[in-house]
XYZ file of C-alpha atoms in Angstrom:
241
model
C 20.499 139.327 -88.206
C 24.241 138.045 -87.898
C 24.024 135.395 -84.872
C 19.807 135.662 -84.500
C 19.448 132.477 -85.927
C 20.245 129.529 -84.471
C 22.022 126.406 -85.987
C 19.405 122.945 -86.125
C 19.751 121.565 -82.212
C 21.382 118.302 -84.360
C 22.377 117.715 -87.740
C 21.053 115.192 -89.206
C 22.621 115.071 -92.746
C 25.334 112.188 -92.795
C 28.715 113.042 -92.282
C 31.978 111.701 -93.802
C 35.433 112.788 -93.634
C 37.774 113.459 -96.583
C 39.159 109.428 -96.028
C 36.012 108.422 -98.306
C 36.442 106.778 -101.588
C 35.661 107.301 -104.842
C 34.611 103.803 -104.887
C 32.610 103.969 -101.805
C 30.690 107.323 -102.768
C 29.326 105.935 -106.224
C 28.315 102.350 -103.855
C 26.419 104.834 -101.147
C 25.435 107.848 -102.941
C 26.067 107.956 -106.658
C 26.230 104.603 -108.206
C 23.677 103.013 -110.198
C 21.345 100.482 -107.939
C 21.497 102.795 -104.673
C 17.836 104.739 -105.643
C 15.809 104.621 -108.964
C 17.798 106.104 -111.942
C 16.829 109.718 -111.891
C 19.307 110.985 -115.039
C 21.744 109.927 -117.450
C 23.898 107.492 -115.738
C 23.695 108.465 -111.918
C 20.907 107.784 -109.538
C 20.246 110.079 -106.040
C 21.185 108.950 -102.630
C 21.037 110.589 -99.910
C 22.400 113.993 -98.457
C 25.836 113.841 -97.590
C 28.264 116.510 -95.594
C 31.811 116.283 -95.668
C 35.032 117.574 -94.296
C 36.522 119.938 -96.293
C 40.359 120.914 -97.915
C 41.326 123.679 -100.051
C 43.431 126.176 -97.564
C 44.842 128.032 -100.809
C 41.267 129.092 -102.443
C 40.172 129.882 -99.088
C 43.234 132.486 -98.841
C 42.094 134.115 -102.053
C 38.738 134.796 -100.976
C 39.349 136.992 -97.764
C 37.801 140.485 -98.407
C 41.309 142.143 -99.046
C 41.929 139.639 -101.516
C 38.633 139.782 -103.391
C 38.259 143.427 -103.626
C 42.345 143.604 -104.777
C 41.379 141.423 -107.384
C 37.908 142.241 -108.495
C 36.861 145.177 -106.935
C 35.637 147.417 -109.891
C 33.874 144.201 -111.952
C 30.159 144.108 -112.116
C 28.312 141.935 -110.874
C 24.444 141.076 -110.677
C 22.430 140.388 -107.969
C 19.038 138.505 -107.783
C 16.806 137.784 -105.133
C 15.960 134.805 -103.575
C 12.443 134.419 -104.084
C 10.707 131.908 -106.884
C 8.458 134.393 -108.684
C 10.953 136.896 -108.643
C 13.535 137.939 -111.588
C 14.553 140.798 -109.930
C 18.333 140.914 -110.944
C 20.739 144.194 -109.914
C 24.293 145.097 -110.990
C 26.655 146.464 -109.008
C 30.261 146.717 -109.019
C 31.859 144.184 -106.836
C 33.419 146.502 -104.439
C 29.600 147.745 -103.278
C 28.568 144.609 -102.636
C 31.669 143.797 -100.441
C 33.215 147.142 -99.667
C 36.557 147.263 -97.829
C 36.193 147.932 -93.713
C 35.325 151.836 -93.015
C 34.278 152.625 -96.397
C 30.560 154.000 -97.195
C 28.704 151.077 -97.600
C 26.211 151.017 -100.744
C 25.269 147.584 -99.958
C 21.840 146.564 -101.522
C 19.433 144.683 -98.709
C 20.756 141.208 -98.097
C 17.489 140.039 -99.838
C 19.574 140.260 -102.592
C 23.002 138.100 -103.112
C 25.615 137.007 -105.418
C 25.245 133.705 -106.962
C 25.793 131.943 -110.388
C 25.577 134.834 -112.420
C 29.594 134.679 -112.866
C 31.624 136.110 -115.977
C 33.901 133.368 -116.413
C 36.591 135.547 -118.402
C 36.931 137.631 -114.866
C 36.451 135.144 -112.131
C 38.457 132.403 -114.098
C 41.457 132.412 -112.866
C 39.836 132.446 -109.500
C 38.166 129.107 -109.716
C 41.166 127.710 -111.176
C 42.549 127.441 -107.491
C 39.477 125.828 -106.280
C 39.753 121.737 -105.495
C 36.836 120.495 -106.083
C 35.164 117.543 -104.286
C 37.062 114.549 -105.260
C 33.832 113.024 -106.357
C 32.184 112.830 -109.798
C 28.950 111.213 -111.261
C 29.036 109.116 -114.557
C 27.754 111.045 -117.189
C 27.889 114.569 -115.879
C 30.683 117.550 -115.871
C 31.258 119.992 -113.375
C 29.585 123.468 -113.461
C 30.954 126.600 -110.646
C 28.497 129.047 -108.626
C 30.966 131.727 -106.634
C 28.644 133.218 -104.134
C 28.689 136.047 -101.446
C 25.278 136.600 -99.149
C 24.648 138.673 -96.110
C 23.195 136.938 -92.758
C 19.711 135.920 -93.064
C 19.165 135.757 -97.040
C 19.192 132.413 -99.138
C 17.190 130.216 -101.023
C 13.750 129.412 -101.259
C 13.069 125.219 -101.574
C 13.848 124.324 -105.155
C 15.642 121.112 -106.387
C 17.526 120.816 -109.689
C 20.471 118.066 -110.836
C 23.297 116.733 -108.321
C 26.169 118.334 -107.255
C 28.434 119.967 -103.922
C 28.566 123.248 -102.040
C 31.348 124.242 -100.358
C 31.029 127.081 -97.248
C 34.300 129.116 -97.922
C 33.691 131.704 -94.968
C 30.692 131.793 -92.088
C 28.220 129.222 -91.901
C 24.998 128.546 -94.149
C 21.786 126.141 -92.525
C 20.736 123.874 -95.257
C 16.769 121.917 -95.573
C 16.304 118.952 -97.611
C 13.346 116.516 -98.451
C 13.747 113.545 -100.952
C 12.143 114.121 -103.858
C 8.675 112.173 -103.023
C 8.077 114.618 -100.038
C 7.245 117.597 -101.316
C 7.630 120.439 -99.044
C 4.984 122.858 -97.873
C 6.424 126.218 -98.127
C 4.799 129.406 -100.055
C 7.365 129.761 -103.617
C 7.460 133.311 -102.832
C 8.452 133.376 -98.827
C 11.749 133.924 -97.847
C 13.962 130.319 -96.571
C 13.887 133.133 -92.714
C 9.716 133.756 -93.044
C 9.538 129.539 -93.408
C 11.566 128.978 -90.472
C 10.170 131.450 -88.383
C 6.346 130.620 -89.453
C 5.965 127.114 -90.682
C 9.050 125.370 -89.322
C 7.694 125.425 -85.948
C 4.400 123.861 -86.639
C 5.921 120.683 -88.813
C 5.430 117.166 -86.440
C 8.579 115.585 -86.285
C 8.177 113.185 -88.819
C 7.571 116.098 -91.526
C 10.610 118.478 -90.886
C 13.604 117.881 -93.354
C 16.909 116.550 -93.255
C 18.849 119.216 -91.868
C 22.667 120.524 -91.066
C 24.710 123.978 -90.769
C 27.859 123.980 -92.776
C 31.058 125.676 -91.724
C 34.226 126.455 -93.078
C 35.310 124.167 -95.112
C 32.833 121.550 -95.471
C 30.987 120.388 -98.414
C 27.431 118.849 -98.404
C 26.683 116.424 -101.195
C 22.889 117.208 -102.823
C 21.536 114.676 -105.139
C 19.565 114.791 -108.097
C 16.001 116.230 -107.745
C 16.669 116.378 -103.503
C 14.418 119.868 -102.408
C 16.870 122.217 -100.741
C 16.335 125.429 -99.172
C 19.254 127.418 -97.768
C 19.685 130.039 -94.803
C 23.076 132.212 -94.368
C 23.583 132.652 -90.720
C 26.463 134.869 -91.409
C 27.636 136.660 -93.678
C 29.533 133.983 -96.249
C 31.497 132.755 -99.622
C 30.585 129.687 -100.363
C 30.830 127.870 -103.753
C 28.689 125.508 -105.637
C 29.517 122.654 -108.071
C 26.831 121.539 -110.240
C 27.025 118.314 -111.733
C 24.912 118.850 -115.320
């Protein structure tokens, strides 16, 4: 599937660069009086992308450096899909093997994400620099991911928080949380786009944008999301609980 699917033919997720305040993000996005209160001591905004840093964690997460460094570790897969709890372990170095090797890859329906041993992948995330950004009341949560072109995640929404694309590029979907998205809880984020993206009228098709390297998109509190790897990528999530 790797370069299939096309990016959106315009983003239209706000962007910011890293010059944005602390200040200014509560005022916009995560301050109280910019949307009704939706948890303890933050309200939503809207969906926000912006420019990236972190050179050094980006170093440590080539595929020479991640197999070095965790290569034998399990680690479980799920799958993508609402109703299922399919979950698989594998050691790391299958689901990422090393260029020329016999690849014992699952199918990319299944991917690595959140279901992290924090006693291995510690002292990995203790290189990461977070988004500069926090919401009153919460604390900061990582998701270290890895997912093969053309898997991702169904429309869901949860609590606020960032995600970061480390390496290739991942399509994001969002609604606010009054609109409601038709989509079938157990269809893949590729079967929506390909089969009910098309027939949406304008007005009805979400907020959309293709991160890259480097960039971070802001999702608020109860915002539905669905995500789409375009390539193969690392990407990591903040969660904001």
């Amino acid at each position: 599937l790797a370069g299939t699917v096309a990016e959106e033919p315009r983003c239209t997720v706000e962007r910011a660069d890293a010059s944005l305040t602390y200040s200014l993000f509560l005022q916009r996005y995560g301050g109280p009086g910019t949307e009704p209160r939706r948890g303890p001591g933050y309200s939503s905004g809207a969906p926000r992308g912006l420019t990236g840093r972190g050179e050094a964690f980006r170093a440590l997460c080539t595929r020479e450096k991640l197999l070095a460094a965790f290569g034998p570790f399990p680690v479980r897969l799920s799958t993508a899909n609402t109703y299922s709890y399919r979950k698989v372990d594998v050691p790391f170095q299958d689901r990422l093997p090393s260029p020329g090797s016999a690849s014992r890859v699952p199918p990319d329906t299944l991917y690595f994400f959140g279901d992290n041993n924090f006693t291995e992948w510690g002292p990995l995330f203790q290189h990461y620099v977070p988004p500069p950004f926090r919401i009153p009341g919460t604390s900061p949560a990582y998701s270290f991911g890895i997912a093969g072109s053309g898997s991702g995640v169904p429309f869901h929404w949860h609590g606020p928080g960032f995600s970061e694309v480390i390496f290739g590029r991942k399509r994001w979907f969002l609604y606010p949380p009054d609109q409601t998205p038709h989509f079938h809880p157990n269809e893949t984020t590729l079967a929506w786009l390909q089969h009910t993206y098309p027939s949406l009228p304008p007005a009805q098709r979400p907020l959309e944008c293709t991160l890259r390297p480097g960039e971070v998109l802001y999702f608020p509190d109860r915002w539905w999301h669905a995500t789409l790897n375009l390539d193969t990528s690392v990407f990591i999530s903040t969660f904001l609980g």
